Coordinates of C-alpha atoms in Angstrom, one line a residue:
Chain A
M13 CA -32.3 7.9 16.5
S14 CA -28.6 7.9 16.6
A15 CA -26.2 5.0 16.4
P16 CA -24.1 4.1 19.4
P17 CA -20.8 5.7 19.5
F18 CA -19.0 2.4 18.9
V19 CA -21.1 2.0 15.7
D20 CA -20.1 5.7 14.6
E21 CA -16.2 4.9 15.3
T22 CA -16.4 1.7 13.4
V23 CA -18.1 3.2 10.6
A24 CA -15.6 6.1 10.5
L25 CA -12.9 3.4 9.6
L26 CA -15.0 1.4 7.4
E27 CA -16.2 4.1 5.1
R28 CA -12.4 5.2 4.6
T29 CA -11.3 2.0 3.2
P30 CA -13.0 2.4 -0.2
R31 CA -11.5 5.8 -0.4
V32 CA -8.2 4.6 0.4
L33 CA -8.2 1.8 -2.0
Q34 CA -9.4 4.3 -5.0
E35 CA -6.5 6.8 -4.1
M36 CA -3.9 4.1 -4.0
L37 CA -5.0 1.8 -7.0
G38 CA -6.7 4.3 -9.3
D39 CA -4.8 4.3 -12.8
L40 CA -1.8 2.9 -10.7
P41 CA 0.8 1.8 -13.3
E42 CA 0.4 -2.1 -14.1
G43 CA 4.1 -2.6 -13.2
W44 CA 3.0 -2.2 -9.5
L45 CA 0.2 -4.9 -9.5
G46 CA 1.7 -8.1 -10.8
E47 CA 3.0 -9.6 -7.7
P48 CA 1.3 -11.3 -4.7
D49 CA 2.1 -10.2 -1.2
T50 CA 3.9 -13.3 -0.3
A51 CA 4.7 -16.7 -2.4
G52 CA 1.4 -18.4 -3.1
G53 CA -0.3 -15.2 -1.6
W54 CA -2.7 -12.4 -3.1
T55 CA -2.4 -9.6 -5.7
A56 CA -4.2 -6.4 -5.1
R57 CA -6.9 -7.7 -7.5
D58 CA -7.4 -11.0 -5.2
V59 CA -7.4 -8.9 -2.2
V60 CA -10.1 -6.4 -3.5
G61 CA -12.0 -9.5 -4.6
H62 CA -12.1 -11.0 -1.1
L63 CA -13.2 -7.8 0.3
I64 CA -16.0 -7.8 -2.4
S65 CA -16.9 -11.6 -1.0
A66 CA -17.0 -10.3 2.8
E67 CA -19.3 -7.5 1.7
L68 CA -21.7 -10.0 -0.2
E69 CA -21.5 -13.1 2.3
D70 CA -20.0 -12.2 5.7
W71 CA -20.3 -8.9 7.7
I72 CA -23.9 -8.0 7.0
P73 CA -25.3 -11.4 6.5
R74 CA -23.8 -12.3 10.0
A75 CA -25.1 -9.0 11.7
E76 CA -28.6 -9.8 10.5
I77 CA -28.4 -13.5 11.7
I78 CA -27.4 -12.2 15.1
L79 CA -30.1 -9.7 15.5
R80 CA -32.9 -12.3 13.9
D81 CA -31.7 -15.4 15.2
G82 CA -29.3 -15.0 18.1
T83 CA -27.4 -18.2 18.7
S84 CA -30.1 -20.5 17.6
R85 CA -28.5 -20.3 13.9
Q86 CA -24.9 -20.8 13.4
F87 CA -23.3 -18.6 10.9
D88 CA -22.7 -19.9 7.2
P89 CA -19.2 -20.6 6.4
F90 CA -17.5 -18.1 4.4
D91 CA -15.5 -19.0 1.4
R92 CA -12.3 -17.0 1.3
F93 CA -11.5 -17.9 -2.4
A94 CA -15.0 -17.1 -3.7
H95 CA -13.3 -14.4 -5.8
T96 CA -11.0 -16.6 -7.9
E97 CA -13.6 -17.8 -10.3
R98 CA -16.1 -15.0 -9.8
D99 CA -13.7 -12.3 -10.7
R100 CA -11.5 -13.8 -13.4
G101 CA -10.6 -11.5 -16.2
V102 CA -12.4 -8.4 -14.3
P103 CA -10.3 -5.3 -14.5
L104 CA -9.1 -3.9 -11.2
T105 CA -10.8 -0.7 -11.5
T106 CA -14.2 -2.5 -12.1
L107 CA -13.5 -4.6 -8.7
V108 CA -12.5 -1.4 -6.8
D109 CA -16.0 0.3 -8.2
R110 CA -18.0 -2.8 -7.1
F111 CA -16.3 -2.7 -3.6
V112 CA -17.0 0.9 -3.1
E113 CA -20.8 0.4 -4.2
L114 CA -21.1 -2.7 -1.9
R115 CA -19.5 -0.8 1.4
S116 CA -21.8 2.0 0.8
R117 CA -24.9 0.1 0.5
N118 CA -23.8 -2.1 3.7
L119 CA -23.0 0.9 5.9
T120 CA -26.6 2.3 5.1
R121 CA -28.0 -1.0 6.2
L122 CA -25.8 -1.2 9.3
N123 CA -27.2 2.0 10.4
E124 CA -30.6 0.6 10.0
I125 CA -30.3 -2.7 11.9
V126 CA -28.2 -1.6 15.0
R127 CA -30.4 0.5 17.3
D128 CA -28.5 0.8 20.6
D129 CA -25.6 -0.6 22.7
A130 CA -27.7 -3.5 23.9
D131 CA -27.8 -4.7 20.3
L132 CA -24.0 -4.8 20.1
D133 CA -24.0 -7.2 23.1
R134 CA -26.4 -9.9 21.1
R135 CA -24.5 -13.1 20.3
G136 CA -24.4 -15.2 17.3
R137 CA -22.7 -18.6 16.7
H138 CA -19.6 -19.0 14.7
P139 CA -18.8 -22.4 13.2
E140 CA -15.5 -22.4 14.8
H141 CA -15.3 -19.8 17.6
G142 CA -18.4 -20.6 19.2
E143 CA -20.4 -17.5 20.7
V144 CA -19.2 -14.1 19.4
T145 CA -21.0 -10.6 19.9
L146 CA -22.0 -8.1 17.4
R147 CA -19.6 -5.8 18.7
Q148 CA -16.9 -8.2 18.0
L149 CA -18.2 -8.8 14.4
L150 CA -18.0 -4.9 13.7
A151 CA -14.5 -4.6 15.5
T152 CA -13.5 -7.5 13.2
W153 CA -14.9 -6.0 10.0
A154 CA -12.8 -2.8 10.5
V155 CA -9.5 -4.7 11.4
H156 CA -10.1 -7.0 8.6
D157 CA -9.9 -3.9 6.1
L158 CA -6.8 -2.9 7.9
D159 CA -5.2 -6.3 7.5
H160 CA -6.2 -6.6 4.0
V161 CA -5.3 -3.1 2.6
A162 CA -1.9 -3.6 4.3
Q163 CA -1.7 -6.8 2.4
V164 CA -2.3 -4.7 -0.8
F165 CA 0.5 -2.6 0.2
A166 CA 2.8 -5.5 0.8
S167 CA 2.1 -7.0 -2.9
L168 CA 2.8 -3.5 -4.3
A169 CA 6.2 -3.5 -2.4
A170 CA 6.9 -7.1 -3.7
S171 CA 7.2 -5.5 -7.1
Q172 CA 10.3 -3.9 -6.1
D173 CA 11.6 -6.6 -4.1
G174 CA 14.9 -6.7 -6.3
A175 CA 15.0 -3.1 -6.9
V176 CA 15.8 -1.7 -3.6
G177 CA 19.2 -3.4 -3.4
P178 CA 20.9 -3.4 0.0
W179 CA 18.1 -1.2 1.5
K180 CA 15.9 -4.5 1.9
A181 CA 17.7 -5.0 5.0
Y182 CA 15.8 -2.1 6.5
L183 CA 12.4 -3.0 4.8
G184 CA 10.0 -5.1 7.1
I185 CA 7.4 -5.1 4.4
L186 CA 9.6 -7.0 2.3
L187 CA 11.6 -9.0 5.0
R188 CA 8.1 -10.2 6.3
R189 CA 7.5 -11.8 2.6
D190 CA 10.5 -14.0 2.9
A191 CA 9.9 -14.9 6.5
A192 CA 6.3 -15.9 5.5
G193 CA 7.9 -18.3 2.6
S194 CA 10.3 -20.0 5.0
A195 CA 7.3 -20.4 7.5
G196 CA 5.2 -22.0 4.8
Chain B
M14 CA 12.3 16.5 -21.9
S15 CA 10.5 13.6 -20.2
A16 CA 11.5 11.5 -17.3
P17 CA 12.7 8.1 -17.6
P18 CA 9.7 5.4 -17.3
F19 CA 11.0 4.1 -13.9
V20 CA 10.8 7.6 -12.5
D21 CA 7.3 8.1 -13.7
E22 CA 6.3 4.7 -12.0
T23 CA 7.8 5.5 -9.0
V24 CA 6.3 9.1 -8.8
A25 CA 3.0 7.5 -9.6
L26 CA 3.4 5.6 -6.2
L27 CA 4.9 8.4 -4.3
E28 CA 2.3 11.0 -5.0
R29 CA -0.5 8.5 -3.9
T30 CA 1.0 8.2 -0.3
P31 CA 0.0 11.7 1.0
R32 CA -3.5 11.2 -0.6
V33 CA -3.8 7.9 1.0
L34 CA -2.7 9.5 4.5
Q35 CA -5.2 12.2 4.1
E36 CA -8.1 9.9 3.2
M37 CA -7.4 7.6 6.0
L38 CA -6.2 9.9 8.8
G39 CA -8.2 13.1 8.3
D40 CA -10.9 13.5 10.8
L41 CA -10.5 9.9 12.1
P42 CA -11.8 9.6 15.5
E43 CA -9.3 9.8 18.5
G44 CA -10.1 6.5 19.6
W45 CA -8.4 4.9 16.5
L46 CA -5.1 6.7 17.2
G47 CA -3.7 6.1 20.7
E48 CA -1.8 3.0 19.9
P49 CA 1.5 2.1 18.5
D50 CA 1.7 -0.5 16.3
T51 CA 3.8 -2.9 18.5
A52 CA 4.7 -2.5 22.1
G53 CA 7.5 0.3 22.0
G54 CA 6.8 1.0 18.3
W55 CA 5.1 4.0 16.5
T56 CA 1.4 5.6 16.6
A57 CA 0.3 7.1 13.3
R58 CA 1.6 10.6 14.4
D59 CA 5.0 9.2 15.0
V60 CA 4.9 7.6 11.5
V61 CA 4.1 10.7 9.8
G62 CA 6.6 12.5 11.8
H63 CA 9.2 10.0 10.4
L64 CA 8.0 10.5 6.8
I65 CA 8.4 14.4 7.3
S66 CA 12.0 13.6 8.5
A67 CA 12.7 11.5 5.5
E68 CA 11.5 14.4 3.1
L69 CA 13.6 16.9 4.8
E70 CA 16.9 14.8 5.3
D71 CA 16.7 11.6 3.2
W72 CA 15.4 11.2 -0.2
I73 CA 16.2 14.4 -2.1
P74 CA 19.4 15.3 -0.2
R75 CA 20.7 11.9 -1.0
A76 CA 19.7 12.1 -4.6
E77 CA 21.5 15.3 -4.9
I78 CA 24.6 14.1 -3.4
I79 CA 24.6 11.0 -6.1
L80 CA 24.3 13.4 -8.9
R81 CA 26.6 16.1 -7.8
D82 CA 29.4 14.2 -5.7
G83 CA 28.7 10.4 -6.6
T84 CA 30.8 8.1 -4.5
S85 CA 33.4 10.7 -3.4
R86 CA 30.9 12.1 -0.4
Q87 CA 29.4 9.4 2.0
F88 CA 25.6 10.1 2.8
D89 CA 24.9 11.8 6.0
P90 CA 23.2 9.4 8.5
F91 CA 19.7 9.6 8.7
D92 CA 18.0 10.0 12.3
R93 CA 15.1 8.0 12.6
F94 CA 14.0 9.6 15.8
A95 CA 14.3 13.1 14.8
H96 CA 10.4 13.5 14.7
T97 CA 10.2 12.9 18.8
E98 CA 11.4 16.2 19.9
R99 CA 10.7 18.4 16.8
D100 CA 7.0 17.2 16.7
R101 CA 5.9 17.2 20.3
G102 CA 2.4 18.6 20.7
V103 CA 1.9 19.1 16.9
P104 CA -1.7 18.0 15.9
L105 CA -1.9 15.0 13.4
T106 CA -3.7 16.9 11.0
T107 CA -0.8 19.7 11.0
L108 CA 1.7 16.9 10.4
V109 CA -0.3 15.4 7.5
D110 CA -0.5 18.7 5.9
R111 CA 3.2 19.5 6.0
F112 CA 4.0 15.8 4.8
V113 CA 1.6 16.7 1.7
E114 CA 3.4 20.0 1.2
L115 CA 7.1 18.6 1.5
R116 CA 6.2 15.5 -0.8
S117 CA 4.9 17.8 -3.5
R118 CA 7.8 20.0 -3.5
N119 CA 10.3 17.1 -3.4
L120 CA 8.6 15.4 -6.6
T121 CA 9.0 18.7 -8.5
R122 CA 12.5 18.7 -7.4
L123 CA 13.0 15.0 -8.5
N124 CA 11.9 15.7 -11.9
E125 CA 14.1 18.6 -12.1
I126 CA 17.3 16.7 -11.2
V127 CA 16.9 13.3 -12.9
R128 CA 17.4 13.4 -16.5
D129 CA 17.6 10.0 -18.2
D130 CA 18.5 6.4 -17.5
A131 CA 22.1 6.9 -17.0
D132 CA 21.6 9.1 -14.0
L133 CA 19.5 6.4 -12.5
D134 CA 22.6 4.2 -12.6
R135 CA 24.9 6.8 -11.0
R136 CA 26.2 5.7 -7.4
G137 CA 26.5 7.0 -4.0
R138 CA 28.0 5.8 -0.9
H139 CA 25.8 4.6 2.1
P140 CA 27.5 4.8 5.5
E141 CA 26.4 1.2 5.9
H142 CA 25.5 -0.6 2.6
G143 CA 28.4 0.9 0.6
E144 CA 27.8 1.8 -3.1
V145 CA 24.1 2.1 -4.2
T146 CA 22.4 3.6 -7.0
L147 CA 20.0 6.4 -7.5
R148 CA 17.6 3.7 -8.9
Q149 CA 17.7 1.9 -5.7
L150 CA 17.1 5.1 -3.7
L151 CA 14.1 5.8 -5.7
A152 CA 12.7 2.2 -5.3
T153 CA 13.5 2.4 -1.6
W154 CA 11.9 5.7 -1.1
A155 CA 8.5 4.1 -2.5
V156 CA 8.8 1.0 -0.5
H157 CA 9.5 2.8 2.5
D158 CA 6.2 4.7 2.0
L159 CA 4.4 1.4 1.8
D160 CA 6.0 -0.1 4.8
H161 CA 5.2 2.9 7.0
V162 CA 1.6 3.4 5.7
A163 CA 1.1 -0.4 6.4
Q164 CA 2.5 0.5 10.0
V165 CA 0.0 3.2 10.2
F166 CA -2.8 0.6 9.5
A167 CA -1.3 -1.8 12.2
S168 CA -1.5 1.0 14.9
L169 CA -4.9 1.7 14.1
A170 CA -5.8 -2.0 14.3
A171 CA -3.8 -2.2 17.6
S172 CA -6.6 0.0 19.0
Q173 CA -9.1 -2.9 18.5
D174 CA -6.7 -5.8 19.7
G175 CA -9.2 -6.5 22.6
A176 CA -12.3 -5.7 20.8
V177 CA -12.2 -8.4 18.1
G178 CA -12.6 -11.3 20.5
P179 CA -11.9 -14.7 19.2
W180 CA -11.6 -13.5 15.5
K181 CA -7.9 -12.4 16.6
A182 CA -6.9 -15.8 15.4
Y183 CA -7.5 -15.0 11.8
L184 CA -6.1 -11.4 11.7
G185 CA -2.4 -11.5 10.8
I186 CA -2.2 -7.7 11.4
L187 CA -2.8 -8.1 15.2
L188 CA -0.7 -11.6 15.5
R189 CA 2.2 -10.0 14.1
R190 CA 2.3 -7.4 17.0
D191 CA 2.5 -10.1 19.4
A192 CA 5.2 -11.9 17.4
A193 CA 7.1 -8.7 17.3
G194 CA 6.5 -8.2 21.1
S195 CA 8.0 -11.8 21.9
A196 CA 10.7 -11.3 19.4
G197 CA 12.0 -8.2 21.1

């Protein structure tokens, strides 16, 4: 039995994220890692912690609810800040390793539970959005990866905010930090 | 002779970018690669082409001008769209390989030409910004990498803009595309 093409394409992205984080963050000097992406935002450690939380509590648990209970059981709410206490004092490299392991296990599980395109059209009930499909959940999993890895990059860039001098005017990744600050 | 710590830390970031692009883009299914990051923006191919242009015409040539000519010679203007014609029809994988090779060569060259902290304080003349230091140029090189790799991620996310359904409301990487469109 082979997975639907949509699942294969989504997994192609999902399996790259751990490798990208390992390449970027493994042994990166501490000087890059101290700033959040925006004032009051997240450092690289926070982002990896949040990705761990989502592997534990969000994507696969919700996929299982959709396939087992459909819309009869609302998803449990997801705690976006679960990492704050859980990961206090844990080194970044340990967090990345933990994410790599959880993602690998979850992609194996995904391929076990999704059989065909009809499964992708099955629905669940989101506490705020109402009815959503498994296909939307999986697309969101991948885009959520891209969003948060880009956030890691913004946090690394933040450490050089003052160092780039007048070139800052050309660097959207830094200008957006200021815009986020003034909007907040 | 060892490079100044600032150079080592900057190189630590610069040497990761080719590996990140290889991990993310190597053999990624075409379905992820067709959209620009914003309306009228750049696809992953465009971004890698632009990074190639900067390896050829921007960072090292400008560092050499600073160290050889100081402020007596203004930098040559940099063409942000040089890739459009040059790379027409070139496969993405070939572009990534080309970038990897140029970056490796340029980091070797950087370590040859920068000797100490005094070199980092030397100045050049930017056509628009006026006087800038070599230190600012090198910090900008690294943040420019982060900015454009984040742009690649935004272009990949764009391919799923319609697929995420109501979750789009939580996904800044997609919401910023719309904001950029309305601002333009």
